[in-house]
Short mmCIF file of C-alpha atoms in Angstrom, two decimals:
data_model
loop_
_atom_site.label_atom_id
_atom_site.label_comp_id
_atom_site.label_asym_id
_atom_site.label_seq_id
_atom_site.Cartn_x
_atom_site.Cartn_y
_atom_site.Cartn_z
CA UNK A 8 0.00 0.00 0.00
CA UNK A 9 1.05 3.38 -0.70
CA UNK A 10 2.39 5.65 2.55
CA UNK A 11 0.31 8.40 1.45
CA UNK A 12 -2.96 5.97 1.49
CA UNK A 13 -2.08 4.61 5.14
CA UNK A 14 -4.21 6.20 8.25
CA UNK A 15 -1.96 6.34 10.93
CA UNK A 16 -4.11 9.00 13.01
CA UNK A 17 -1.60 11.32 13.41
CA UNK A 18 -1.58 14.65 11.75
CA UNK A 19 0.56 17.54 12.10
CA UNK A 20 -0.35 21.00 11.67
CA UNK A 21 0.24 24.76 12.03
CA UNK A 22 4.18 23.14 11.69
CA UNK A 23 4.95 26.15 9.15
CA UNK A 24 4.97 28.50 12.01
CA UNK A 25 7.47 26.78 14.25
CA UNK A 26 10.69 28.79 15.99
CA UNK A 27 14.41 27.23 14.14
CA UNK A 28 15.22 27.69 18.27
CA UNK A 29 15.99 24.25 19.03
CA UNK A 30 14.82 24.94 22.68
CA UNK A 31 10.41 23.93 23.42
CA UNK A 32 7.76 23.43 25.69
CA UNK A 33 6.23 19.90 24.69
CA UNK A 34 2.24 20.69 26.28
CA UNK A 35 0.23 17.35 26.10
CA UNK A 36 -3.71 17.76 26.52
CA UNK A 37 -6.93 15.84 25.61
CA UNK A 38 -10.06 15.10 27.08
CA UNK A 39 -9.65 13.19 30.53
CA UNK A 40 -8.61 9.73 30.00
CA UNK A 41 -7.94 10.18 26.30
CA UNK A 42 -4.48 8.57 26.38
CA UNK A 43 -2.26 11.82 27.45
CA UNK A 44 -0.65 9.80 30.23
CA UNK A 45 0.80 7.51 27.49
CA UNK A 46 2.72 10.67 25.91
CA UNK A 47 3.52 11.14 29.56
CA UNK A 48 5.14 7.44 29.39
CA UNK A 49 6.95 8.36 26.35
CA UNK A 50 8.49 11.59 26.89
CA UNK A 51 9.57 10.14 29.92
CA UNK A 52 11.56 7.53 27.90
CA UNK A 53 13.02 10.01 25.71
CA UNK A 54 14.43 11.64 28.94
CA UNK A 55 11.97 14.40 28.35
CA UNK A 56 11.99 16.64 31.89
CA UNK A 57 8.09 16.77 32.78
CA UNK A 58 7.87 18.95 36.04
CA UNK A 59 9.68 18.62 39.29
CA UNK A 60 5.90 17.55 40.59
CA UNK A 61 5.39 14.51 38.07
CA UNK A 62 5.14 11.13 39.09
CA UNK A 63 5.54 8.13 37.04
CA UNK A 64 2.04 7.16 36.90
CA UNK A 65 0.29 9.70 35.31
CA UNK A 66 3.13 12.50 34.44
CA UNK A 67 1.28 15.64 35.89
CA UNK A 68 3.48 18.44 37.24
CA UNK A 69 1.86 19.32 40.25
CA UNK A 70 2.96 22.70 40.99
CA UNK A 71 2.80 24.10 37.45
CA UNK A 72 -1.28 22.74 37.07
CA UNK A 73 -1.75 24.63 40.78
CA UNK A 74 -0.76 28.03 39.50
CA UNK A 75 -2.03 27.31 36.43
CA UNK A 76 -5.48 26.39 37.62
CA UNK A 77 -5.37 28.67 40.63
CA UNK A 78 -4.60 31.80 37.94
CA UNK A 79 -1.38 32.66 39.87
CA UNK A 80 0.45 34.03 36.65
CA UNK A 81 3.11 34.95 38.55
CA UNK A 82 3.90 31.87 39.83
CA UNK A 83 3.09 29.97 36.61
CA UNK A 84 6.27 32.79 34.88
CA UNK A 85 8.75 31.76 37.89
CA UNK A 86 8.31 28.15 37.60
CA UNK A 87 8.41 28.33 33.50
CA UNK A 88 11.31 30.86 33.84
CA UNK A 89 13.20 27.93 36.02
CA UNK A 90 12.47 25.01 33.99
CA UNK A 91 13.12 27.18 31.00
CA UNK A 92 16.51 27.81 32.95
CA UNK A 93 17.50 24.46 33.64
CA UNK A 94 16.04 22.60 30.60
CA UNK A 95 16.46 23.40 26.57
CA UNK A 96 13.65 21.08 26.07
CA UNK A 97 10.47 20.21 28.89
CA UNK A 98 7.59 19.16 28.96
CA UNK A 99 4.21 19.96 30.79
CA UNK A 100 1.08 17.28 31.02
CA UNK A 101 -2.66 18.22 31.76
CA UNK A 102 -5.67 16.71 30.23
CA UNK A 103 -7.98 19.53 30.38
CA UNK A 104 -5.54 22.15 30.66
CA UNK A 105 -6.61 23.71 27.24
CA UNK A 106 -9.31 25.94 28.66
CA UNK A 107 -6.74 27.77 30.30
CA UNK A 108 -4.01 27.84 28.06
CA UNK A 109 -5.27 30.12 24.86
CA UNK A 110 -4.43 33.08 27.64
CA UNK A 111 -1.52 31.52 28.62
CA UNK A 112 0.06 29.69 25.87
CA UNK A 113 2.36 32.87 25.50
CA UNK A 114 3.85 32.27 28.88
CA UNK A 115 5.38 29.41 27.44
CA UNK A 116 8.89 29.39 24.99
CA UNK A 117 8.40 27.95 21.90
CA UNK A 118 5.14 25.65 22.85
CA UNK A 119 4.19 22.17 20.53
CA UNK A 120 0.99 21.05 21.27
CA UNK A 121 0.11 17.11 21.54
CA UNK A 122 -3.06 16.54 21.20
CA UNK A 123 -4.99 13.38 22.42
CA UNK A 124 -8.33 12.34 20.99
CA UNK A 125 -10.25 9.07 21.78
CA UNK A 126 -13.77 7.66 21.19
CA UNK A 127 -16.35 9.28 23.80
CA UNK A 128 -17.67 5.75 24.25
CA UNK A 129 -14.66 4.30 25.63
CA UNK A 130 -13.96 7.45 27.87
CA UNK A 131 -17.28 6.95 29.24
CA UNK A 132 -16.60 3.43 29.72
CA UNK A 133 -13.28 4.29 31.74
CA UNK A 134 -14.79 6.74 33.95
CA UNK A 135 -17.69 4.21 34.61
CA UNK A 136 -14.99 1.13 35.56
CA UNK A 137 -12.76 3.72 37.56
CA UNK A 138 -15.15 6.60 39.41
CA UNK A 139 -18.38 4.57 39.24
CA UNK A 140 -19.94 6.97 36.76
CA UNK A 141 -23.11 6.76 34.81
CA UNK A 142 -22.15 6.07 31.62
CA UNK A 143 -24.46 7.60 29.77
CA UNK A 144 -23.64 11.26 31.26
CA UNK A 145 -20.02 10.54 30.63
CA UNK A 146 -20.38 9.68 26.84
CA UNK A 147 -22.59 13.15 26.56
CA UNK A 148 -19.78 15.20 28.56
CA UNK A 149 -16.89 13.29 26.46
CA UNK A 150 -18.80 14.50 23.68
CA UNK A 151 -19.10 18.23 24.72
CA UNK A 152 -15.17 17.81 25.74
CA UNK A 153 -13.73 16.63 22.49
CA UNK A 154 -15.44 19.51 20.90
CA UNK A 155 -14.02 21.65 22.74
CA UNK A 156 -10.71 20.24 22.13
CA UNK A 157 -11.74 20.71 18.62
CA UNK A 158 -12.23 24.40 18.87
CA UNK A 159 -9.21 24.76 20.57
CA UNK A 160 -6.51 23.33 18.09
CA UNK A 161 -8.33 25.56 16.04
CA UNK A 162 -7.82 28.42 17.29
CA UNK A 163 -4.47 27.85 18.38
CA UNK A 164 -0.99 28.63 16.04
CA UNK A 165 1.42 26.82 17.33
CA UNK A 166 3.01 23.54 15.85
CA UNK A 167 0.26 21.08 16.94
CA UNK A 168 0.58 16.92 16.44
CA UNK A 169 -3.08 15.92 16.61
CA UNK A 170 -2.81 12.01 17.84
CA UNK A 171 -5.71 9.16 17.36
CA UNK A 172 -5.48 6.96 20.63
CA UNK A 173 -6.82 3.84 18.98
CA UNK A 174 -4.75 4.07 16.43
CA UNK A 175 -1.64 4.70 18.27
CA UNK A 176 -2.94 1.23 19.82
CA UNK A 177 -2.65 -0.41 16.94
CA UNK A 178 0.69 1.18 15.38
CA UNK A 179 3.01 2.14 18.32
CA UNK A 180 6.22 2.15 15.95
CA UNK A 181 4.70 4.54 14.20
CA UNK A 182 3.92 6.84 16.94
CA UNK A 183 6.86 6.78 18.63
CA UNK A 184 9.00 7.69 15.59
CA UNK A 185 6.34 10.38 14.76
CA UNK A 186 6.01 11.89 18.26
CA UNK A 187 10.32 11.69 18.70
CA UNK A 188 10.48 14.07 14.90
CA UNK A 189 8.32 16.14 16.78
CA UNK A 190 9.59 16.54 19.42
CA UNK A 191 13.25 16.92 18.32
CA UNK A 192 14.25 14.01 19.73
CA UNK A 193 17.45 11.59 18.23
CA UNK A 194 15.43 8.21 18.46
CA UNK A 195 18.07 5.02 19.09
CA UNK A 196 17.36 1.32 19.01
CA UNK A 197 17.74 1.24 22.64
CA UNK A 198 15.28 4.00 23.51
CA UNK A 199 12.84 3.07 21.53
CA UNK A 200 12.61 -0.50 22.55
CA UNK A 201 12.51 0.96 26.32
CA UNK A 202 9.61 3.34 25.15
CA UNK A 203 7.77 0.40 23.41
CA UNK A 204 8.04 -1.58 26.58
CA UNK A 205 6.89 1.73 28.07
CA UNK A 206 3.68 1.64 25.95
CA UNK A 207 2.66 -1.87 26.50
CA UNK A 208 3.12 -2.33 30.37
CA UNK A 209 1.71 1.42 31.11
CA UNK A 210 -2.23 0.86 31.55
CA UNK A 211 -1.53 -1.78 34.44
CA UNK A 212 0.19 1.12 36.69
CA UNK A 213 -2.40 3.67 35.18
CA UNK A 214 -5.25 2.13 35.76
CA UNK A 215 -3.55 1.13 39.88
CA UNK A 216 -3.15 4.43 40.06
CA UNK A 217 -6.28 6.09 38.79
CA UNK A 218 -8.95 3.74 40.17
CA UNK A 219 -11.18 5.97 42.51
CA UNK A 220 -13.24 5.28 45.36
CA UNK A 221 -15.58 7.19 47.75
CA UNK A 222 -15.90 7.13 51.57
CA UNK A 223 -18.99 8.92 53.48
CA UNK A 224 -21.69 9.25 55.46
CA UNK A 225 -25.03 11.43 55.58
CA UNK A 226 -26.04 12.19 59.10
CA UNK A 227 -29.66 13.36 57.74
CA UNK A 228 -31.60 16.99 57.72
CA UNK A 229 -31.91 18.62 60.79
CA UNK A 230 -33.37 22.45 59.77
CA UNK A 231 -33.37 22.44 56.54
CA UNK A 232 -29.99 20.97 55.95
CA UNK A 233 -28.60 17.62 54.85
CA UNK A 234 -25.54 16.95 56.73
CA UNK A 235 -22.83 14.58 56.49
CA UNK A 236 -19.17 14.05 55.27
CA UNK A 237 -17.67 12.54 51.93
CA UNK A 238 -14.34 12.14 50.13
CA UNK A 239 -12.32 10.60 47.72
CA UNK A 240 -9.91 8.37 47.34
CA UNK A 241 -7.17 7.71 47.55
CA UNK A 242 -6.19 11.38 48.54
CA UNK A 243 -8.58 13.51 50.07
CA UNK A 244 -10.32 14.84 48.03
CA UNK A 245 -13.55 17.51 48.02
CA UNK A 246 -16.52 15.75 46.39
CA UNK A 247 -19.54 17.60 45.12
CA UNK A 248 -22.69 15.72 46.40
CA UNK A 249 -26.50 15.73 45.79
CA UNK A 250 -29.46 15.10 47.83
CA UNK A 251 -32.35 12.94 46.25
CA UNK A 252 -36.20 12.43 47.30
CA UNK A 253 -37.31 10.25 44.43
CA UNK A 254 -36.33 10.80 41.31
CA UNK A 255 -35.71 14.94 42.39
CA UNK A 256 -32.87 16.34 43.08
CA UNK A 257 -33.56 19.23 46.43
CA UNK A 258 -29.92 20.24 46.59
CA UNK A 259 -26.64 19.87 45.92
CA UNK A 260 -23.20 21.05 47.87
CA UNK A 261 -19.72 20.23 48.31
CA UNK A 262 -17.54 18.25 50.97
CA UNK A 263 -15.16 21.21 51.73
CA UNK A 264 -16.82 22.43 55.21
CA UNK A 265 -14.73 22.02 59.14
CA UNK A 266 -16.77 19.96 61.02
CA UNK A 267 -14.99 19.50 65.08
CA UNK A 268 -17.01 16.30 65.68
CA UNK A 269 -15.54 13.76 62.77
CA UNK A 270 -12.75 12.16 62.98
CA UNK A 271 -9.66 13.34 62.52
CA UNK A 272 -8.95 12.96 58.85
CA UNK A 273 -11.78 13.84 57.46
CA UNK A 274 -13.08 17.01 59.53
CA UNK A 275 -12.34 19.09 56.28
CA UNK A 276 -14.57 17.17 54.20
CA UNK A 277 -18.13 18.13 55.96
CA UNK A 278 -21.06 18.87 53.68
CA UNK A 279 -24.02 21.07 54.80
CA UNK A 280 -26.55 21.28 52.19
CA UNK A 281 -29.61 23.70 52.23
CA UNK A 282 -32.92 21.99 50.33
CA UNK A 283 -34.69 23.84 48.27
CA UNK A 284 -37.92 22.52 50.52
CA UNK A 285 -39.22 20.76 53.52
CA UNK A 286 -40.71 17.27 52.76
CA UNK A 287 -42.12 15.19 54.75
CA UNK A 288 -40.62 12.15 53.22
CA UNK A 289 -38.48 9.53 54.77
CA UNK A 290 -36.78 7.90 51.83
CA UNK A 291 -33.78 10.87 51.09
CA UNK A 292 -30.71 9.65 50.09
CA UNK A 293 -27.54 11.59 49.68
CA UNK A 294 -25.25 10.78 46.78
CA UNK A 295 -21.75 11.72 44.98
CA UNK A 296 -22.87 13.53 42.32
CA UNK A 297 -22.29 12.16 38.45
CA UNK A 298 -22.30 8.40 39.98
CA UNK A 299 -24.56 5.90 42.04
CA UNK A 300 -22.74 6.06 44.58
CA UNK A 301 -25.15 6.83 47.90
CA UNK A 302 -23.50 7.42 51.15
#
């Protein structure tokens, strides 16, 4: 078959426009569970520096996605001016970063965008496995997110490799010696057996490491409130919660409230929840909102 007839699901654009600096900022996004922590898993074999934050599970600098999510510009410039300072080439992780970045992309020196996109259904399907998520709601919001995505390579000008998951799946040669031109990398045997090994024993350690679970408990409504406590794990994390008479919904809130009375490790995860009225009705049930999840 003829190269120029094969699908390979990776196309490059906007590559016209790219700096003959040999120095870049290697920004990986996509939808949420769209693959992104395999470019982690590669960059990382091409000795690609990924944040001082970044662990090897899901390749997320830490402090860089804090002042970038937090809007602390000034914080964001210091810790780009460092890594800019210490590395010719680096790279920076976050799935849904690219709301924030069209403002910020600037901030970075010489930016190349990799861009993850993956069928909605099987997003859906991960989020259902790993957070207990209706699936139905996640295929609609997987839908709404790739758009976006869409929108935002293009608007963007920067050199931008636009990457198919499932067919990275299915042709991993290809997308490593695709992703390493891109990047600027010199691509050996040895590395790139080390990053194909890196490919096919990644999900096990992704999927340890991003299984989520939720602990609780809903006290009741005393005045007009439902109170309780919820998190998730592992962490300790804040989770958004809804109370249910029925098939209605009569409020929602989050677990970020200090409550003296629970234990010690989870006093910052109270939840005090006005309804939006009084029922006499016995059967309300608090739940994690997005899942089925009741507490």
């Amino acid at each position: 078959m003829k190269l120029d007839l094969i699908n390979d699901g990776i196309v490059l654009l906007n590559e016209e426009v790219a700096s003959s600096d040999e120095s870049a900022t290697l920004i990986t996004v996509g939808v949420a569970r769209s693959g992104t922590s395999m470019i982690g898993a590669v960059l990382r074999q091409f000795n690609v520096f990924l944040g001082d934050k970044a662990d090897d599970a899901v390749f997320e600098d830490l402090n860089l996605s804090k002042a970038l999510e937090e809007g602390d510009t000034k914080r964001l410039d210091q810790i780009i001016f460092d890594y800019n300072k210490r590395h010719k080439r680096w790279g920076f992780k976050r799935p849904e970063a690219f709301d924030l970045l069209p403002r910020n992309l600037n901030r970075f020196r010489n930016p190349r965008m990799i861009v993850m996109l993956r069928d909605p259904a099987s997003i859906a399907k991960r989020n259902e496995v790993s957070m207990h998520a209706d699936f139905l709601e996640q295929i609609r919001r997987a839908a709404e997110r790739t758009l976006d995505l869409v929108h935002f390579v293009e608007t963007i000008k920067v050199p931008t490799l636009v990457i198919s998951y499932e067919k990275a799946l299915l042709n991993p040669n290809r997308l490593v010696e695709k992703l390493a031109e891109f990047c600027g990398i010199q691509l050996d045997e040895h590395t790139k057996a080390a990053t194909l090994a890196a490919i096919e024993n990644g999900p096990e350690l992704y999927l340890q490491n991003s299984r989520v679970w939720y602990e609780g408990q809903f006290f009741g409504v005393f005045d007009g409130l439902a109170l309780g406590w919820a998190r998730r794990l592992p962490g300790n994390f804040v989770c958004n919660v809804e109370i249910w008479a029925g098939d209605e919904i009569l409020g929602t809130g989050a677990s970020n409230l200090w409550r003296e009375d629970l234990p010690e490790n989870v006093r910052d995860r109270a939840f005090s929840i006005p309804l939006k009225k009084r029922l006499d009705i016995l059967q309300i049930e608090a739940r994690i909102s997005e899942t089925k999840i009741k507490l």
